Amino acid sequence: MLFHKKRENILNTVNKESRFLRVLQFLIGVMILASAFNLFILPCNIVYGMSGIGVILNKATGISPSVVILAGNVILLIVSFIILGAEKTRNTILGSLLYPLFVELTAWMPEYIEISMNEPLLVALFGAVIYGFGAGLVFKSGFTTGGTDILNQIVSKYGKMSLGNAMIFTDGLIILFGIFVFGVTKAMYSIINLYIVSLMTDKIMIGISSTKSFFIITDKEEEIKEFIMDELGHGVTVLKGEGAFSGHKQSVLMCVIPTREYMTVKEGIHKIDKDSFFVVSDAYEVNGNK
């Protein structure tokens, strides 16, 4: 109970200290999303998410995309409150209302910022990068823009599938409907656009890895430690490991290396011990100097 209260106090302190910056980052992200929608997504007829439904209905009926997005978001907020509860709905309310508002406020941009559609694929790809950048800022701030984010959670919960598969399912249906309005080519643009948006969103949220972490199992522990520490000037941590099958106890060397030195370390380890076993992964953030 005491730990639970302490954990809540830490969480509240963190949220309070960073709230202004998170809200500012959220507002910038929503503005970028809305601008990218009006400059790239809508002109290229890219369809996925609630924005995609706005594009489809705008083309089919002439209704303003912002109105469609707002109506859809409000409906999904009500459904979310009923099915997912108030806690999971709370951080979605602000984005669900502000995103369509910003879409309406930035609707003037195509009139003053002329983007040639002679290369629609290039425009769609560039739009995906900008849109993904904005989405990354929104998610990194701890908010969402609602829409199909809510629908994905509901499908995941009741469809007994992962959130990733739920996203594929819901966006796949929207893209499928888009085929009947815009044709197969635009649907292919939408798929490529969606993929790049997801990649860009991840990069903004967790950053671009500038370092690699190595976990090394070797019989020539001292030589490899000397190579990394003395010749390359990087620290090494020795972890105690044990083979689950054999029960054999052996040290595991862990170190973090700049990405530019990846090949040097890899080849150096092979030169010292060609039978060594090591795992390399991206390290997105490194704190401390011990």
CSV table of C-alpha atoms in Angstrom, one decimal:
chain,number,residue,atom,x,y,z
A,1,MET,CA,0.0,0.0,0.0
A,2,LEU,CA,2.8,2.4,0.9
A,3,PHE,CA,4.6,1.6,-2.3
A,4,HIS,CA,1.4,2.1,-4.3
A,5,LYS,CA,1.0,5.6,-2.7
A,6,LYS,CA,4.6,6.4,-3.3
A,7,ARG,CA,4.3,5.3,-7.0
A,8,GLU,CA,1.2,7.6,-7.4
A,9,ASN,CA,3.1,10.5,-5.9
A,10,ILE,CA,6.0,10.0,-8.3
A,11,LEU,CA,3.7,9.8,-11.2
A,12,ASN,CA,1.8,12.9,-10.2
A,13,THR,CA,5.0,14.8,-9.7
A,14,VAL,CA,6.3,13.8,-13.1
A,15,ASN,CA,3.1,14.7,-14.8
A,16,LYS,CA,2.8,18.1,-13.0
A,17,GLU,CA,6.4,19.1,-13.7
A,18,SER,CA,6.2,18.3,-17.5
A,19,ARG,CA,2.5,19.2,-18.1
A,20,PHE,CA,3.2,22.6,-19.7
A,21,LEU,CA,5.8,21.2,-22.1
A,22,ARG,CA,3.6,18.2,-22.9
A,23,VAL,CA,0.6,20.3,-23.7
A,24,LEU,CA,2.7,22.6,-25.8
A,25,GLN,CA,4.2,19.7,-27.7
A,26,PHE,CA,0.7,18.2,-28.1
A,27,LEU,CA,-0.7,21.5,-29.6
A,28,ILE,CA,2.3,21.7,-32.0
A,29,GLY,CA,1.7,18.1,-33.0
A,30,VAL,CA,-2.0,18.6,-33.7
A,31,MET,CA,-1.2,21.8,-35.8
A,32,ILE,CA,1.3,19.8,-37.9
A,33,LEU,CA,-1.2,17.0,-38.3
A,34,ALA,CA,-4.0,19.3,-39.5
A,35,SER,CA,-1.6,21.2,-41.8
A,36,ALA,CA,-0.3,18.0,-43.4
A,37,PHE,CA,-3.9,16.8,-43.8
A,38,ASN,CA,-5.0,19.9,-45.8
A,39,LEU,CA,-1.8,20.2,-47.8
A,40,PHE,CA,-1.1,16.5,-48.6
A,41,ILE,CA,-3.6,14.0,-47.4
A,42,LEU,CA,-6.8,15.5,-48.7
A,43,PRO,CA,-5.4,16.6,-52.1
A,44,CYS,CA,-3.8,13.2,-52.7
A,45,ASN,CA,-7.0,11.4,-51.6
A,46,ILE,CA,-5.1,9.3,-49.0
A,47,VAL,CA,-7.5,7.3,-46.8
A,48,TYR,CA,-6.9,5.7,-43.4
A,49,GLY,CA,-8.1,6.5,-39.9
A,50,MET,CA,-10.9,9.0,-39.2
A,51,SER,CA,-9.2,11.5,-41.5
A,52,GLY,CA,-9.6,8.9,-44.3
A,53,ILE,CA,-13.3,8.7,-43.7
A,54,GLY,CA,-13.4,12.5,-43.9
A,55,VAL,CA,-11.6,12.4,-47.3
A,56,ILE,CA,-14.0,9.7,-48.6
A,57,LEU,CA,-17.2,11.5,-47.5
A,58,ASN,CA,-15.9,14.9,-48.7
A,59,LYS,CA,-15.3,13.4,-52.2
A,60,ALA,CA,-18.7,11.6,-52.2
A,61,THR,CA,-21.0,14.2,-50.6
A,62,GLY,CA,-19.0,17.4,-50.4
A,63,ILE,CA,-19.3,17.6,-46.6
A,64,SER,CA,-16.3,19.3,-45.0
A,65,PRO,CA,-13.7,16.8,-43.7
A,66,SER,CA,-13.5,18.6,-40.3
A,67,VAL,CA,-17.3,18.1,-39.8
A,68,VAL,CA,-17.0,14.4,-40.6
A,69,ILE,CA,-13.9,14.0,-38.3
A,70,LEU,CA,-15.6,15.9,-35.4
A,71,ALA,CA,-18.8,13.9,-35.7
A,72,GLY,CA,-17.0,10.6,-35.9
A,73,ASN,CA,-14.7,11.5,-33.0
A,74,VAL,CA,-17.7,12.5,-30.8
A,75,ILE,CA,-19.5,9.3,-31.5
A,76,LEU,CA,-16.4,7.2,-30.8
A,77,LEU,CA,-15.8,9.2,-27.5
A,78,ILE,CA,-19.3,8.2,-26.3
A,79,VAL,CA,-18.7,4.6,-27.3
A,80,SER,CA,-15.3,4.7,-25.6
A,81,PHE,CA,-16.8,6.0,-22.4
A,82,ILE,CA,-19.4,3.2,-22.4
A,83,ILE,CA,-17.1,0.3,-23.4
A,84,LEU,CA,-13.6,1.3,-22.3
A,85,GLY,CA,-14.4,3.5,-19.3
A,86,ALA,CA,-13.7,7.1,-18.2
A,87,GLU,CA,-10.0,6.4,-17.4
A,88,LYS,CA,-9.0,5.3,-21.0
A,89,THR,CA,-11.2,8.0,-22.5
A,90,ARG,CA,-9.9,11.0,-20.6
A,91,ASN,CA,-6.7,11.6,-22.5
A,92,THR,CA,-8.5,11.2,-25.8
A,93,ILE,CA,-11.1,14.0,-25.4
A,94,LEU,CA,-8.9,17.0,-26.0
A,95,GLY,CA,-7.3,15.6,-29.1
A,96,SER,CA,-10.6,14.4,-30.5
A,97,LEU,CA,-12.1,17.9,-30.3
A,98,LEU,CA,-9.0,19.9,-31.2
A,99,TYR,CA,-7.9,18.0,-34.3
A,100,PRO,CA,-11.0,18.6,-36.4
A,101,LEU,CA,-11.0,22.2,-35.1
A,102,PHE,CA,-7.4,22.7,-36.4
A,103,VAL,CA,-8.3,20.9,-39.6
A,104,GLU,CA,-10.9,23.6,-40.2
A,105,LEU,CA,-8.6,26.4,-39.1
A,106,THR,CA,-5.9,25.3,-41.6
A,107,ALA,CA,-8.3,24.6,-44.5
A,108,TRP,CA,-7.1,27.9,-46.1
A,109,MET,CA,-3.5,26.7,-46.5
A,110,PRO,CA,-3.8,25.0,-50.0
A,111,GLU,CA,-5.0,28.4,-51.4
A,112,TYR,CA,-1.7,30.1,-50.4
A,113,ILE,CA,0.7,27.2,-50.4
A,114,GLU,CA,0.6,25.8,-53.9
A,115,ILE,CA,1.9,22.2,-54.2
A,116,SER,CA,2.1,20.7,-57.7
A,117,MET,CA,0.4,17.4,-58.1
A,118,ASN,CA,2.5,16.4,-61.1
A,119,GLU,CA,4.4,14.0,-58.9
A,120,PRO,CA,1.6,12.6,-56.7
A,121,LEU,CA,3.7,9.8,-55.2
A,122,LEU,CA,6.4,12.3,-54.0
A,123,VAL,CA,3.7,14.6,-52.5
A,124,ALA,CA,2.1,11.6,-50.8
A,125,LEU,CA,5.4,10.4,-49.4
A,126,PHE,CA,6.4,13.9,-48.1
A,127,GLY,CA,3.0,14.3,-46.6
A,128,ALA,CA,3.5,11.0,-44.8
A,129,VAL,CA,6.7,12.2,-43.2
A,130,ILE,CA,5.1,15.4,-42.0
A,131,TYR,CA,2.0,13.7,-40.8
A,132,GLY,CA,4.1,11.0,-39.0
A,133,PHE,CA,6.2,13.8,-37.4
A,134,GLY,CA,3.0,15.4,-36.0
A,135,ALA,CA,1.6,12.1,-34.8
A,136,GLY,CA,4.8,11.3,-33.0
A,137,LEU,CA,4.7,14.6,-31.1
A,138,VAL,CA,1.1,14.0,-30.1
A,139,PHE,CA,1.7,10.4,-28.9
A,140,LYS,CA,5.0,11.4,-27.2
A,141,SER,CA,3.1,14.1,-25.2
A,142,GLY,CA,0.8,11.4,-23.8
A,143,PHE,CA,-2.3,12.3,-25.8
A,144,THR,CA,-4.1,11.0,-28.9
A,145,THR,CA,-6.3,12.6,-31.5
A,146,GLY,CA,-9.0,10.0,-30.9
A,147,GLY,CA,-10.8,8.7,-34.0
A,148,THR,CA,-9.8,5.2,-34.9
A,149,ASP,CA,-7.3,5.0,-32.0
A,150,ILE,CA,-10.4,4.4,-29.9
A,151,LEU,CA,-11.9,2.0,-32.4
A,152,ASN,CA,-8.6,0.1,-32.4
A,153,GLN,CA,-8.7,-0.4,-28.7
A,154,ILE,CA,-12.3,-1.6,-28.9
A,155,VAL,CA,-11.6,-4.1,-31.7
A,156,SER,CA,-8.5,-5.3,-29.8
A,157,LYS,CA,-10.5,-5.9,-26.7
A,158,TYR,CA,-13.5,-7.7,-28.1
A,159,GLY,CA,-11.8,-9.2,-31.2
A,160,LYS,CA,-9.2,-10.8,-29.0
A,161,MET,CA,-6.3,-9.5,-31.2
A,162,SER,CA,-3.3,-7.3,-30.6
A,163,LEU,CA,-3.5,-3.6,-31.0
A,164,GLY,CA,-1.3,-3.8,-34.1
A,165,ASN,CA,-3.6,-6.3,-35.8
A,166,ALA,CA,-6.6,-4.2,-34.8
A,167,MET,CA,-5.0,-1.2,-36.6
A,168,ILE,CA,-4.5,-3.3,-39.7
A,169,PHE,CA,-8.1,-4.4,-39.6
A,170,THR,CA,-9.7,-1.0,-39.1
A,171,ASP,CA,-7.4,0.9,-41.5
A,172,GLY,CA,-7.7,-1.9,-44.0
A,173,LEU,CA,-11.4,-1.6,-44.0
A,174,ILE,CA,-11.2,2.2,-44.6
A,175,ILE,CA,-8.7,1.7,-47.4
A,176,LEU,CA,-10.9,-0.9,-48.9
A,177,PHE,CA,-13.9,1.5,-48.9
A,178,GLY,CA,-11.5,4.1,-50.5
A,179,ILE,CA,-10.9,1.8,-53.5
A,180,PHE,CA,-14.6,2.2,-54.5
A,181,VAL,CA,-14.3,6.0,-54.4
A,182,PHE,CA,-10.7,6.7,-55.6
A,183,GLY,CA,-9.5,3.4,-57.3
A,184,VAL,CA,-6.8,0.9,-56.6
A,185,THR,CA,-3.8,3.2,-57.3
A,186,LYS,CA,-4.9,5.7,-54.5
A,187,ALA,CA,-5.4,2.7,-52.2
A,188,MET,CA,-1.7,1.7,-52.8
A,189,TYR,CA,-0.7,5.2,-52.1
A,190,SER,CA,-2.6,5.0,-48.8
A,191,ILE,CA,-0.9,1.8,-47.8
A,192,ILE,CA,2.6,3.2,-48.5
A,193,ASN,CA,1.6,6.4,-46.7
A,194,LEU,CA,0.3,4.6,-43.7
A,195,TYR,CA,3.5,2.5,-43.4
A,196,ILE,CA,5.7,5.6,-43.5
A,197,VAL,CA,3.6,7.4,-41.0
A,198,SER,CA,3.9,4.5,-38.6
A,199,LEU,CA,7.7,4.5,-39.0
A,200,MET,CA,8.0,8.2,-38.6
A,201,THR,CA,5.8,8.2,-35.5
A,202,ASP,CA,8.0,5.6,-33.9
A,203,LYS,CA,11.2,7.5,-34.7
A,204,ILE,CA,9.8,10.7,-33.1
A,205,MET,CA,8.5,8.9,-30.0
A,206,ILE,CA,11.7,6.9,-29.2
A,207,GLY,CA,14.3,8.8,-31.3
A,208,ILE,CA,16.9,7.7,-33.8
A,209,SER,CA,19.4,5.3,-32.3
A,210,SER,CA,22.9,6.7,-32.2
A,211,THR,CA,24.3,3.8,-30.2
A,212,LYS,CA,24.3,0.0,-30.2
A,213,SER,CA,24.2,-2.2,-27.1
A,214,PHE,CA,26.3,-5.4,-27.2
A,215,PHE,CA,25.7,-8.5,-25.1
A,216,ILE,CA,28.7,-10.8,-25.5
A,217,ILE,CA,29.4,-14.4,-24.4
A,218,THR,CA,32.9,-15.5,-25.0
A,219,ASP,CA,35.7,-17.7,-23.6
A,220,LYS,CA,38.2,-14.8,-24.2
A,221,GLU,CA,36.6,-12.4,-21.8
A,222,GLU,CA,39.7,-10.5,-20.7
A,223,GLU,CA,40.9,-10.0,-24.3
A,224,ILE,CA,37.6,-8.6,-25.5
A,225,LYS,CA,37.3,-6.4,-22.4
A,226,GLU,CA,40.8,-5.0,-23.1
A,227,PHE,CA,39.9,-4.4,-26.7
A,228,ILE,CA,36.8,-2.4,-25.9
A,229,MET,CA,38.1,-0.6,-22.9
A,230,ASP,CA,41.7,0.2,-23.8
A,231,GLU,CA,41.7,0.4,-27.6
A,232,LEU,CA,38.2,1.9,-28.1
A,233,GLY,CA,37.8,3.7,-24.8
A,234,HIS,CA,34.4,2.4,-23.9
A,235,GLY,CA,33.1,1.0,-20.6
A,236,VAL,CA,32.1,-2.7,-20.1
A,237,THR,CA,29.8,-4.2,-17.5
A,238,VAL,CA,30.2,-7.8,-16.5
A,239,LEU,CA,26.9,-9.6,-15.9
A,240,LYS,CA,26.6,-13.1,-14.4
A,241,GLY,CA,24.9,-15.5,-16.7
A,242,GLU,CA,24.0,-19.2,-16.6
A,243,GLY,CA,22.9,-21.5,-19.4
A,244,ALA,CA,19.3,-22.6,-18.8
A,245,PHE,CA,19.9,-26.0,-20.4
A,246,SER,CA,23.5,-26.8,-19.4
A,247,GLY,CA,23.6,-24.9,-16.1
A,248,HIS,CA,27.0,-23.7,-17.1
A,249,LYS,CA,27.9,-20.4,-15.4
A,250,GLN,CA,29.6,-17.8,-17.6
A,251,SER,CA,30.0,-14.0,-17.7
A,252,VAL,CA,28.1,-11.8,-20.1
A,253,LEU,CA,29.8,-8.6,-21.3
A,254,MET,CA,27.6,-5.7,-21.9
A,255,CYS,CA,28.7,-2.4,-23.5
A,256,VAL,CA,27.2,0.5,-25.4
A,257,ILE,CA,29.0,1.6,-28.5
A,258,PRO,CA,28.4,4.5,-30.9
A,259,THR,CA,26.7,3.3,-34.1
A,260,ARG,CA,29.6,4.5,-36.2
A,261,GLU,CA,31.9,2.0,-34.4
A,262,TYR,CA,29.5,-0.9,-34.8
A,263,MET,CA,31.6,-2.7,-37.6
A,264,THR,CA,34.8,-2.1,-35.7
A,265,VAL,CA,33.5,-3.8,-32.6
A,266,LYS,CA,31.9,-6.6,-34.5
A,267,GLU,CA,35.0,-7.4,-36.5
A,268,GLY,CA,37.2,-7.0,-33.5
A,269,ILE,CA,35.2,-9.5,-31.5
A,270,HIS,CA,35.3,-12.0,-34.4
A,271,LYS,CA,39.1,-11.5,-34.7
A,272,ILE,CA,39.6,-12.2,-31.0
A,273,ASP,CA,37.1,-15.1,-30.7
A,274,LYS,CA,35.4,-16.4,-33.8
A,275,ASP,CA,33.3,-18.7,-31.7
A,276,SER,CA,31.9,-15.9,-29.5
A,277,PHE,CA,28.1,-15.3,-29.3
A,278,PHE,CA,26.8,-11.8,-29.1
A,279,VAL,CA,23.5,-9.9,-29.5
A,280,VAL,CA,23.3,-6.4,-30.8
A,281,SER,CA,20.4,-4.0,-30.4
A,282,ASP,CA,19.6,-0.4,-30.9
A,283,ALA,CA,20.0,1.7,-27.7
A,284,TYR,CA,17.8,4.8,-28.1
A,285,GLU,CA,18.8,6.5,-24.8
A,286,VAL,CA,21.8,6.2,-22.6
A,287,ASN,CA,21.9,7.9,-19.2
A,288,GLY,CA,24.6,8.0,-16.6
A,289,ASN,CA,28.3,7.4,-16.8
A,290,LYS,CA,28.8,4.3,-14.8
